[in-house]
Tab-separated table of C-alpha atoms in Angstrom:
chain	number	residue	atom	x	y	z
A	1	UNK	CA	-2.275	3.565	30.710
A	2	UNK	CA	-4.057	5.485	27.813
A	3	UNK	CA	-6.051	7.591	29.886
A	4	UNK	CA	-9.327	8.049	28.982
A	5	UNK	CA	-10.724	7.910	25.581
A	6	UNK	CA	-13.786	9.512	24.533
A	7	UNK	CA	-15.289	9.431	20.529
A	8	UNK	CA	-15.565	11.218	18.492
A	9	UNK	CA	-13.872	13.852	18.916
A	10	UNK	CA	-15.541	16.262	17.072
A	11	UNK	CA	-19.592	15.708	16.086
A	12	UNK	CA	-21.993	17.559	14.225
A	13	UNK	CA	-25.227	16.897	13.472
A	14	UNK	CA	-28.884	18.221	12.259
A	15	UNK	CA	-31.257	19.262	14.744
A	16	UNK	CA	-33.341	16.543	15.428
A	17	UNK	CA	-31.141	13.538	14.897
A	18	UNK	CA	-29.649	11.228	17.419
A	19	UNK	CA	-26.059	11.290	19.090
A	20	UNK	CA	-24.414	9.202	20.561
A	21	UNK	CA	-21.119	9.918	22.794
A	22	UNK	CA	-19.220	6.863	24.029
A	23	UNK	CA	-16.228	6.679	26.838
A	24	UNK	CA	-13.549	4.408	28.158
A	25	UNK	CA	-12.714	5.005	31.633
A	26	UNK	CA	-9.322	3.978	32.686
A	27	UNK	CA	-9.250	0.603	34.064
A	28	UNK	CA	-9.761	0.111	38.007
A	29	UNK	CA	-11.456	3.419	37.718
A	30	UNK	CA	-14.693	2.607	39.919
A	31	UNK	CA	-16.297	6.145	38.982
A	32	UNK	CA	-17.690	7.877	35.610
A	33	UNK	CA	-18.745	10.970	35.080
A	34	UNK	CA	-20.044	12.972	32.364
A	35	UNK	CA	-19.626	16.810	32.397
A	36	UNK	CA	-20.955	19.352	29.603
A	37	UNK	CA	-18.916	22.813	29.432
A	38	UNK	CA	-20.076	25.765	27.657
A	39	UNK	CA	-19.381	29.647	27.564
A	40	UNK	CA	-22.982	30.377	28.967
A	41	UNK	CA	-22.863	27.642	31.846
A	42	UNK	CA	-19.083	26.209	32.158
A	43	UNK	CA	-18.551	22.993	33.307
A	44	UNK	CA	-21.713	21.267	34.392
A	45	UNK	CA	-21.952	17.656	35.964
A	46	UNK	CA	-24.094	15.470	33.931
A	47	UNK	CA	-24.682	12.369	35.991
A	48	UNK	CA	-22.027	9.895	37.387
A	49	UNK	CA	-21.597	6.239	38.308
A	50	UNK	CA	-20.647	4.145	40.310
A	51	UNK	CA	-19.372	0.452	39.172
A	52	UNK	CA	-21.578	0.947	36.265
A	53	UNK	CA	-24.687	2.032	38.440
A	54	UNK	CA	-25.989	6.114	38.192
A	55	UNK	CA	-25.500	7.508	40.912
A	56	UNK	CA	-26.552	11.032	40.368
A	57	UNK	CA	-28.623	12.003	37.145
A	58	UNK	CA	-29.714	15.782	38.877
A	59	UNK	CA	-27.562	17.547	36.234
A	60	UNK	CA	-29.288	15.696	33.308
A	61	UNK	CA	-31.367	18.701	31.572
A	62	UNK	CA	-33.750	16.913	30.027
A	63	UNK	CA	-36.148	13.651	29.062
A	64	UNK	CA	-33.991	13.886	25.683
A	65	UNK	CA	-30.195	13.163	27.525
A	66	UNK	CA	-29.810	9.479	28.533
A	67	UNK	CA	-26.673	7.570	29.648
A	68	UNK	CA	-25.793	4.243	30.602
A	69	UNK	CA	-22.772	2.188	31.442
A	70	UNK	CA	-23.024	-1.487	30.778
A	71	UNK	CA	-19.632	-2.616	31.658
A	72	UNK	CA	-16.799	-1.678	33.887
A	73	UNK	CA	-15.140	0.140	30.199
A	74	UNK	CA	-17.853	1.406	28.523
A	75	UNK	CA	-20.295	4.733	28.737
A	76	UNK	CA	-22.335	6.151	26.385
A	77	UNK	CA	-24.183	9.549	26.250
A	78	UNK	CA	-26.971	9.532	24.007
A	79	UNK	CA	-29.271	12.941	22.538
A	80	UNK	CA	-32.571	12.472	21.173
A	81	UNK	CA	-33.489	14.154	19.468
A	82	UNK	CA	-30.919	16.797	19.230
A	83	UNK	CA	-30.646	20.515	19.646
A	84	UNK	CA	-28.878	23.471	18.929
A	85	UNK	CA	-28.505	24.471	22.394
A	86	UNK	CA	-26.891	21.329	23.139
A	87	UNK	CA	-24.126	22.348	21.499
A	88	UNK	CA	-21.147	22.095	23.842
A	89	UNK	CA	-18.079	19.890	24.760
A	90	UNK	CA	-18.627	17.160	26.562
A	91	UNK	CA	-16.391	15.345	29.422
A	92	UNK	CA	-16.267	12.206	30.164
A	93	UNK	CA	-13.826	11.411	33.684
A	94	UNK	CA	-12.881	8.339	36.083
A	95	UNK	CA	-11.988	8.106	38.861
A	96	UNK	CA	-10.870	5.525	41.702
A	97	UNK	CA	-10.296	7.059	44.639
A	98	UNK	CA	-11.122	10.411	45.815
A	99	UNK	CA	-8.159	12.472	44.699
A	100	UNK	CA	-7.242	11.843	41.243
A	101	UNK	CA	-10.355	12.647	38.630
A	102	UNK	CA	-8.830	11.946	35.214
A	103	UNK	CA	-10.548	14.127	32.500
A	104	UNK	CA	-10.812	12.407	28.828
A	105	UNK	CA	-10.151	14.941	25.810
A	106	UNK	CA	-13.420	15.531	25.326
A	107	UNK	CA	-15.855	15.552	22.522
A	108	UNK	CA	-16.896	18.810	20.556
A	109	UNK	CA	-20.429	18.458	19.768
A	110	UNK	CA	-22.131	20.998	17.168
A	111	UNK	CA	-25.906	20.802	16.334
A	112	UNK	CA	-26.791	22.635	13.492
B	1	UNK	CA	-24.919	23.150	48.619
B	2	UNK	CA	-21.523	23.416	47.371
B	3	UNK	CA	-20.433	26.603	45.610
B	4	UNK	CA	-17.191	27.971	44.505
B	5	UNK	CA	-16.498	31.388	43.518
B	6	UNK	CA	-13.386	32.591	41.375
B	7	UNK	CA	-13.494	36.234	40.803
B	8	UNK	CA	-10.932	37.174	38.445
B	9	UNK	CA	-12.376	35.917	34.822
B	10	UNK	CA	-8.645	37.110	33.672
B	11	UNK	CA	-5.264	37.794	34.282
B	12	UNK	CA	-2.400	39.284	32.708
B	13	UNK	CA	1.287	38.365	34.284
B	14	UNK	CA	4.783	39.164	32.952
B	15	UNK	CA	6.372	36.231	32.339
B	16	UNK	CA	9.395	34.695	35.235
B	17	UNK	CA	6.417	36.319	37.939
B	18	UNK	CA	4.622	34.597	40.128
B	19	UNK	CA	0.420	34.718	40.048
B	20	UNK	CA	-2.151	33.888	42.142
B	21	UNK	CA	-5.434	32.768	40.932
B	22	UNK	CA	-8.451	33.284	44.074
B	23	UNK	CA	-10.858	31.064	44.894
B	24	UNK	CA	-13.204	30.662	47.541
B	25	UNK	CA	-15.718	27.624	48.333
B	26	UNK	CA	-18.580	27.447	51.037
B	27	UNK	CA	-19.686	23.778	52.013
B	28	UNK	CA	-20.827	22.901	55.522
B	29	UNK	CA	-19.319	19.265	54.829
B	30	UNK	CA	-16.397	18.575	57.412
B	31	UNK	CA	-14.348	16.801	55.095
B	32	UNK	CA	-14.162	17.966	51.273
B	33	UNK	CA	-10.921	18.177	48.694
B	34	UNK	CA	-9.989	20.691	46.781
B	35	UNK	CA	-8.779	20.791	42.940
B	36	UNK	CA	-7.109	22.926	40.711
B	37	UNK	CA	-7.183	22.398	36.803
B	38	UNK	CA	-5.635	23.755	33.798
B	39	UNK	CA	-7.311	23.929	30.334
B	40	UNK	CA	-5.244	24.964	27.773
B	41	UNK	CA	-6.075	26.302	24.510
B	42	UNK	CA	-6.208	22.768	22.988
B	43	UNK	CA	-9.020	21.914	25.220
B	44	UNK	CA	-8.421	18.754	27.422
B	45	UNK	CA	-8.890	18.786	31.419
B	46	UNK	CA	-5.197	18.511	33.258
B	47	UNK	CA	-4.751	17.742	36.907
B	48	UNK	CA	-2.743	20.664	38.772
B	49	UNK	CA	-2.788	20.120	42.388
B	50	UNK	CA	-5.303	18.715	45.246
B	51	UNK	CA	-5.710	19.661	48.975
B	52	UNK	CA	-7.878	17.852	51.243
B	53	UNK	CA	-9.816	19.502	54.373
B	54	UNK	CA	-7.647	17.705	56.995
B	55	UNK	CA	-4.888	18.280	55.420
B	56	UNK	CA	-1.860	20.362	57.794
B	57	UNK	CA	0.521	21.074	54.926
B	58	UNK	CA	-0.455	23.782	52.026
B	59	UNK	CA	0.101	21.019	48.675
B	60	UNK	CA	2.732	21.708	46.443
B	61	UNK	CA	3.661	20.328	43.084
B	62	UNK	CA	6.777	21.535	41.310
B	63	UNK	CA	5.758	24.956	40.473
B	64	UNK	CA	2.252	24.765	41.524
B	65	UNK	CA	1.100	24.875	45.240
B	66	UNK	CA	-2.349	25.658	47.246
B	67	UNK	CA	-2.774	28.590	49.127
B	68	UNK	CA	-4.835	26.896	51.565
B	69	UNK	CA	-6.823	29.039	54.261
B	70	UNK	CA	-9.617	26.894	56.014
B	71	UNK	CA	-10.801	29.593	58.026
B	72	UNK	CA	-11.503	32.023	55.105
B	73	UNK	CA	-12.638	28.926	52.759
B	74	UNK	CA	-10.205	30.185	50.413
B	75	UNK	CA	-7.884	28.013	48.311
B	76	UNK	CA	-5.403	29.638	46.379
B	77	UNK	CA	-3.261	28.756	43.474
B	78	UNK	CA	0.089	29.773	43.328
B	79	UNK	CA	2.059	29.490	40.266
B	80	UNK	CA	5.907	30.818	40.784
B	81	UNK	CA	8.308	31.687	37.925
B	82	UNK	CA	5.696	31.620	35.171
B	83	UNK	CA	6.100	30.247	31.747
B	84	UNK	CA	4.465	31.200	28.637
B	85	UNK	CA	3.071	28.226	28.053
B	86	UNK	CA	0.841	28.800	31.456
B	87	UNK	CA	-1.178	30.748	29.453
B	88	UNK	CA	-4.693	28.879	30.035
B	89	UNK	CA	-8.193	28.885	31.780
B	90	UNK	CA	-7.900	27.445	35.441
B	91	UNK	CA	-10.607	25.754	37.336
B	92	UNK	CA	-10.447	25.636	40.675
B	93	UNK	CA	-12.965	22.477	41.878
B	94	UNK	CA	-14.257	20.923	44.854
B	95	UNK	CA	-15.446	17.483	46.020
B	96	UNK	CA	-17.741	16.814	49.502
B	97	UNK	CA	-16.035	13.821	51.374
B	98	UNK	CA	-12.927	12.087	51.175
B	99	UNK	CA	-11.510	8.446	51.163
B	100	UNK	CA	-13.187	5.777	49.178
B	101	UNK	CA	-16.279	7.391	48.922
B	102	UNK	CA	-15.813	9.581	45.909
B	103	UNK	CA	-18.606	11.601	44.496
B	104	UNK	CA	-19.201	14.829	42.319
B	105	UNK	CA	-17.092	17.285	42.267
B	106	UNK	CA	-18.394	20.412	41.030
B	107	UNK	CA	-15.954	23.731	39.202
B	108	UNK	CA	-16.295	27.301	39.301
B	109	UNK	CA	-16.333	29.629	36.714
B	110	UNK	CA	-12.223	29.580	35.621
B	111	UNK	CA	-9.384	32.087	35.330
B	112	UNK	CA	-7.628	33.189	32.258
B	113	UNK	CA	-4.073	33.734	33.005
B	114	UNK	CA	-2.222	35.072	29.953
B	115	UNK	CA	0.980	35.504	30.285
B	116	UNK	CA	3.274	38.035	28.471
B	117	UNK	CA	6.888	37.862	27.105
């Protein structure tokens, strides 16, 4: 089991250009979620799925955030355009049932 | 709404001692779980320990366990004989519902333990 894998792990881009995040859930894992953690606001839920269908977008701060999941392995977070208050690291993290949420290592992104 | 509430932003322990880390949650969900995580200086997300709402035993796991007081909505992390390498930000978390139906769980603002030699 390799967990899950998020990309890149580090990111930094002009203001104003487009980002893309991308996770791998861990297979069987029925749930994604996306969290954003900074100093300012800690660790914020994003949105989450369900197998592959959002369930809750409330946490998504603006127009300029979008995510989708078009398979059962695959998530992407997208940012367009980008800002420097977006700067954060974000979480991706599966889940199957209702105990075990299994955090990937995150992605460090810097807008600049 | 959910909310949880950790009030110590740091700590300071002597190494071999045992710490508690507070934290207190307020749902009016019946059934919920509970969640303790450690973040380490390197960054990633680790499971600790997990208590759910119906549970009768406090959990343990090796040296972690859960202080768990339903009546006070408190849910306590115990760490005995700590090690330097404990040294980390800890979330304390909760989820509404249990069983199959998994949703959100949201974190509270995190403790830094430090611990010294």
């Amino acid at each position: 089991d390799a967990g899950v894998i998020q990309s890149p792990r580090h990111e930094v881009t002009e203001m104003g250009q487009e980002v893309t995040l991308r996770c791998k859930p861990i297979s069987g894992h029925d749930y994604l979620f996306w969290y954003r953690q900074t100093m300012m606001r800690g660790l914020e839920l994003l949105i989450y799925f369900n197998n592959n269908v959002p369930i809750d977008d409330s946490g998504m701060p603006e127009d300029r955030f979008s995510a989708k999941m078009p398979n059962a392995s695959f998530s992407t977070l997208k940012i367009q355009p980008s800002e420097p208050r977006d700067s954060a690291v974000y979480f991706c993290a599966s889940n199957h049932d209702s105990y075990g949420y299994t955090f990937g290592s995150g992605t460090r992104l810097t807008v600049v | 709404a959910q909310k949880i509430t950790q009030t110590q932003p740091g700590m300071f322990v002597q190494e071999k001692e045992a710490v508690t880390l507070d934290c207190t949650y307020d749902t009016s969900d019946p059934s919920y779980g509970l969640f303790w995580y450690k973040q380490p200086s390197s960054g990633e997300m680790i499971f600790l320990i997990y208590q759910g709402s119906y549970d009768q035993q406090n959990a343990t796991e090796g040296r972690y366990s859960l202080n768990f007081q339903k009546a006070r909505k408190s849910a306590n992390l115990v760490i005995s004989a700590s090690q330097l390498g404990d040294s980390a930000m800890y979330f304390c978390a909760m989820r509404e519902g249990v069983g199959s139906s998994a949703s959100k769980i949201i974190f509270g603002s995190g403790t830094r333990l430090s611990i010294r030699p």
